[in-house]
Amino acid sequence: MAAGKSTLGRALAAARPALRFIDLDAEVEAVAGRSIAEIFAVDGEQAFRNLETDVLRRVAAPGTIIACGGGTPCRTENMDFMLSAGRVIWLRANIDITLQRLLEAPAGSRPLVDSLRADPAALRERALTMQRERAPHYSRATAEFDSSRLDTVEQVAESVDIFLNRFIDSHN
């Protein structure tokens, strides 16, 4: 959550037009015809996760970069599928950067933590708890990438160059 998956994914696809970028959350919203916050509020997290799993399988294809939601790999079947479909890169951002991004996100866009936006200490604790809970799932990824530096155009460009060199160009 707030690791910069969508920011980096869009920038990677822009740098390499042969790569297709899919933001899984946006794709889920398009399929459902409503926002993730609405899906959570009306149908609950389980229904969202089921839809997310289905959409993940539909969009995965060679040459595609998928920015999955932070909870997507926490379903063992999803991580198994992602690993079988290609490389899975765990984006890790410094906790202070993550908190800054969460606080700057539009209200309603982060249903798992939106209620904590007014209490930075509680938000920090929730984010740390989620990181600890998700780490065993994320640790199955093929590799890790520090995504702390994605907050300026220059940082994004530098991160794209590093990512392409490390994970895309070196594997062609």
Short mmCIF file of C-alpha atoms in Angstrom, two decimals:
data_model
loop_
_atom_site.label_atom_id
_atom_site.label_comp_id
_atom_site.label_asym_id
_atom_site.label_seq_id
_atom_site.Cartn_x
_atom_site.Cartn_y
_atom_site.Cartn_z
CA MET A 1 0.00 0.00 0.00
CA ALA A 2 1.40 3.36 -1.15
CA ALA A 3 4.65 1.76 -2.27
CA GLY A 4 4.47 3.47 -5.65
CA LYS A 5 3.35 0.50 -7.76
CA SER A 6 1.11 2.53 -10.05
CA THR A 7 3.54 5.42 -10.37
CA LEU A 8 6.45 3.16 -11.26
CA GLY A 9 4.35 0.90 -13.49
CA ARG A 10 3.05 3.80 -15.59
CA ALA A 11 6.55 5.24 -15.90
CA LEU A 12 8.01 1.87 -16.93
CA ALA A 13 5.39 1.44 -19.65
CA ALA A 14 6.04 4.99 -20.88
CA ALA A 15 9.76 4.24 -21.06
CA ARG A 16 9.17 0.94 -22.87
CA PRO A 17 6.08 1.28 -25.12
CA ALA A 18 6.21 -2.45 -25.92
CA LEU A 19 5.23 -3.08 -22.29
CA ARG A 20 1.57 -2.88 -21.37
CA PHE A 21 0.67 -1.45 -17.96
CA ILE A 22 -2.35 -2.56 -15.93
CA ASP A 23 -3.29 -1.01 -12.61
CA LEU A 24 -5.21 -3.90 -11.09
CA ASP A 25 -7.27 -1.66 -8.79
CA ALA A 26 -8.37 0.50 -11.74
CA GLU A 27 -9.19 -2.62 -13.75
CA VAL A 28 -11.29 -4.00 -10.88
CA GLU A 29 -13.17 -0.69 -10.70
CA ALA A 30 -13.80 -0.78 -14.45
CA VAL A 31 -15.12 -4.34 -14.31
CA ALA A 32 -17.29 -3.62 -11.26
CA GLY A 33 -18.48 -0.25 -12.52
CA ARG A 34 -17.81 1.33 -9.13
CA SER A 35 -14.94 2.36 -6.86
CA ILE A 36 -13.03 0.04 -4.58
CA ALA A 37 -14.33 2.03 -1.62
CA GLU A 38 -17.90 1.34 -2.80
CA ILE A 39 -17.18 -2.37 -3.29
CA PHE A 40 -15.75 -2.55 0.25
CA ALA A 41 -18.67 -0.60 1.72
CA VAL A 42 -21.46 -2.49 -0.06
CA ASP A 43 -20.08 -5.99 -0.62
CA GLY A 44 -17.19 -6.22 1.84
CA GLU A 45 -13.50 -6.96 1.51
CA GLN A 46 -14.02 -10.65 0.67
CA ALA A 47 -16.12 -9.81 -2.40
CA PHE A 48 -13.48 -7.30 -3.50
CA ARG A 49 -10.72 -9.89 -3.07
CA ASN A 50 -12.68 -12.44 -5.11
CA LEU A 51 -13.16 -9.95 -7.94
CA GLU A 52 -9.51 -8.90 -7.72
CA THR A 53 -8.41 -12.54 -8.06
CA ASP A 54 -10.61 -13.03 -11.12
CA VAL A 55 -9.42 -9.82 -12.80
CA LEU A 56 -5.77 -10.64 -12.09
CA ARG A 57 -6.09 -13.87 -14.05
CA ARG A 58 -7.84 -12.13 -16.93
CA VAL A 59 -5.25 -9.39 -17.43
CA ALA A 60 -2.00 -11.30 -16.91
CA ALA A 61 -0.14 -11.73 -20.18
CA PRO A 62 3.46 -11.67 -21.41
CA GLY A 63 4.81 -8.15 -21.75
CA THR A 64 2.42 -6.79 -19.13
CA ILE A 65 3.39 -4.93 -15.99
CA ILE A 66 0.67 -5.31 -13.37
CA ALA A 67 0.52 -3.04 -10.35
CA CYS A 68 -1.50 -5.22 -8.04
CA GLY A 69 -3.13 -4.01 -4.88
CA GLY A 70 -1.16 -4.43 -1.67
CA GLY A 71 -3.41 -7.27 -0.54
CA THR A 72 -3.38 -9.20 -3.82
CA PRO A 73 -0.30 -11.34 -3.04
CA CYS A 74 -1.69 -12.18 0.41
CA ARG A 75 -3.92 -14.79 -1.16
CA THR A 76 -1.61 -17.73 -1.67
CA GLU A 77 -3.40 -18.64 -4.91
CA ASN A 78 -2.69 -15.14 -6.27
CA MET A 79 1.00 -15.21 -5.42
CA ASP A 80 1.29 -18.72 -6.85
CA PHE A 81 -0.37 -17.51 -10.04
CA MET A 82 1.79 -14.37 -10.30
CA LEU A 83 4.99 -16.36 -9.80
CA SER A 84 3.94 -18.84 -12.48
CA ALA A 85 3.08 -16.01 -14.89
CA GLY A 86 6.33 -14.02 -14.59
CA ARG A 87 8.63 -12.10 -12.30
CA VAL A 88 7.14 -10.63 -9.17
CA ILE A 89 8.92 -7.61 -7.75
CA TRP A 90 8.22 -6.49 -4.19
CA LEU A 91 8.28 -2.70 -4.04
CA ARG A 92 9.38 -1.54 -0.60
CA ALA A 93 9.19 2.06 0.52
CA ASN A 94 10.43 3.61 3.73
CA ILE A 95 7.61 3.77 6.31
CA ASP A 96 7.78 7.57 6.56
CA ILE A 97 7.44 7.86 2.78
CA THR A 98 4.54 5.39 2.85
CA LEU A 99 2.76 7.42 5.52
CA GLN A 100 3.30 10.66 3.59
CA ARG A 101 1.81 9.05 0.47
CA LEU A 102 -1.16 7.70 2.42
CA LEU A 103 -1.87 11.11 3.89
CA GLU A 104 -1.60 12.75 0.45
CA ALA A 105 -3.92 10.20 -1.20
CA PRO A 106 -7.44 11.39 -2.00
CA ALA A 107 -9.92 10.75 0.80
CA GLY A 108 -11.78 7.51 0.21
CA SER A 109 -9.06 5.96 -1.94
CA ARG A 110 -7.57 3.76 0.80
CA PRO A 111 -10.49 1.93 2.45
CA LEU A 112 -8.28 -0.12 4.78
CA VAL A 113 -6.79 2.98 6.43
CA ASP A 114 -8.99 5.96 5.52
CA SER A 115 -10.57 6.07 8.96
CA LEU A 116 -7.12 6.68 10.49
CA ARG A 117 -6.09 9.69 8.40
CA ALA A 118 -6.82 12.13 11.25
CA ASP A 119 -4.61 10.16 13.67
CA PRO A 120 -1.07 9.88 12.25
CA ALA A 121 0.14 7.68 15.12
CA ALA A 122 -2.69 5.19 14.60
CA LEU A 123 -2.14 5.32 10.83
CA ARG A 124 1.57 4.57 11.32
CA GLU A 125 0.79 1.63 13.62
CA ARG A 126 -1.78 0.23 11.16
CA ALA A 127 0.65 0.58 8.24
CA LEU A 128 3.42 -1.15 10.20
CA THR A 129 1.04 -3.93 11.26
CA MET A 130 -0.06 -4.44 7.65
CA GLN A 131 3.58 -4.54 6.51
CA ARG A 132 4.39 -7.19 9.14
CA GLU A 133 1.32 -9.26 8.25
CA ARG A 134 1.97 -9.06 4.52
CA ALA A 135 5.74 -9.59 4.60
CA PRO A 136 5.59 -13.41 4.59
CA HIS A 137 3.53 -13.27 1.38
CA TYR A 138 5.63 -10.55 -0.22
CA SER A 139 8.85 -12.37 0.65
CA ARG A 140 7.96 -14.98 -1.96
CA ALA A 141 8.56 -12.37 -4.68
CA THR A 142 11.31 -12.94 -7.22
CA ALA A 143 13.13 -9.77 -6.14
CA GLU A 144 12.79 -6.54 -4.18
CA PHE A 145 13.05 -2.91 -5.26
CA ASP A 146 13.31 0.20 -3.05
CA SER A 147 10.49 2.45 -4.18
CA SER A 148 11.04 5.21 -1.64
CA ARG A 149 12.23 7.66 -4.28
CA LEU A 150 9.22 8.21 -6.56
CA ASP A 151 8.01 11.61 -5.44
CA THR A 152 9.57 13.87 -8.08
CA VAL A 153 9.89 13.56 -11.85
CA GLU A 154 13.65 13.16 -11.44
CA GLN A 155 13.29 10.42 -8.82
CA VAL A 156 10.81 8.53 -10.98
CA ALA A 157 13.13 8.73 -14.01
CA GLU A 158 16.08 7.52 -11.94
CA SER A 159 14.01 4.65 -10.47
CA VAL A 160 12.81 3.66 -13.95
CA ASP A 161 16.39 3.48 -15.21
CA ILE A 162 17.47 1.36 -12.24
CA PHE A 163 14.41 -0.92 -12.50
CA LEU A 164 14.78 -1.43 -16.26
CA ASN A 165 18.47 -2.21 -15.90
CA ARG A 166 17.94 -4.60 -13.00
CA PHE A 167 14.75 -6.42 -14.03
CA ILE A 168 13.81 -5.83 -17.67
CA ASP A 169 16.83 -5.18 -19.88
CA SER A 170 19.06 -7.67 -18.08
CA HIS A 171 16.50 -10.47 -18.64
CA ASN A 172 15.85 -10.06 -22.36
#
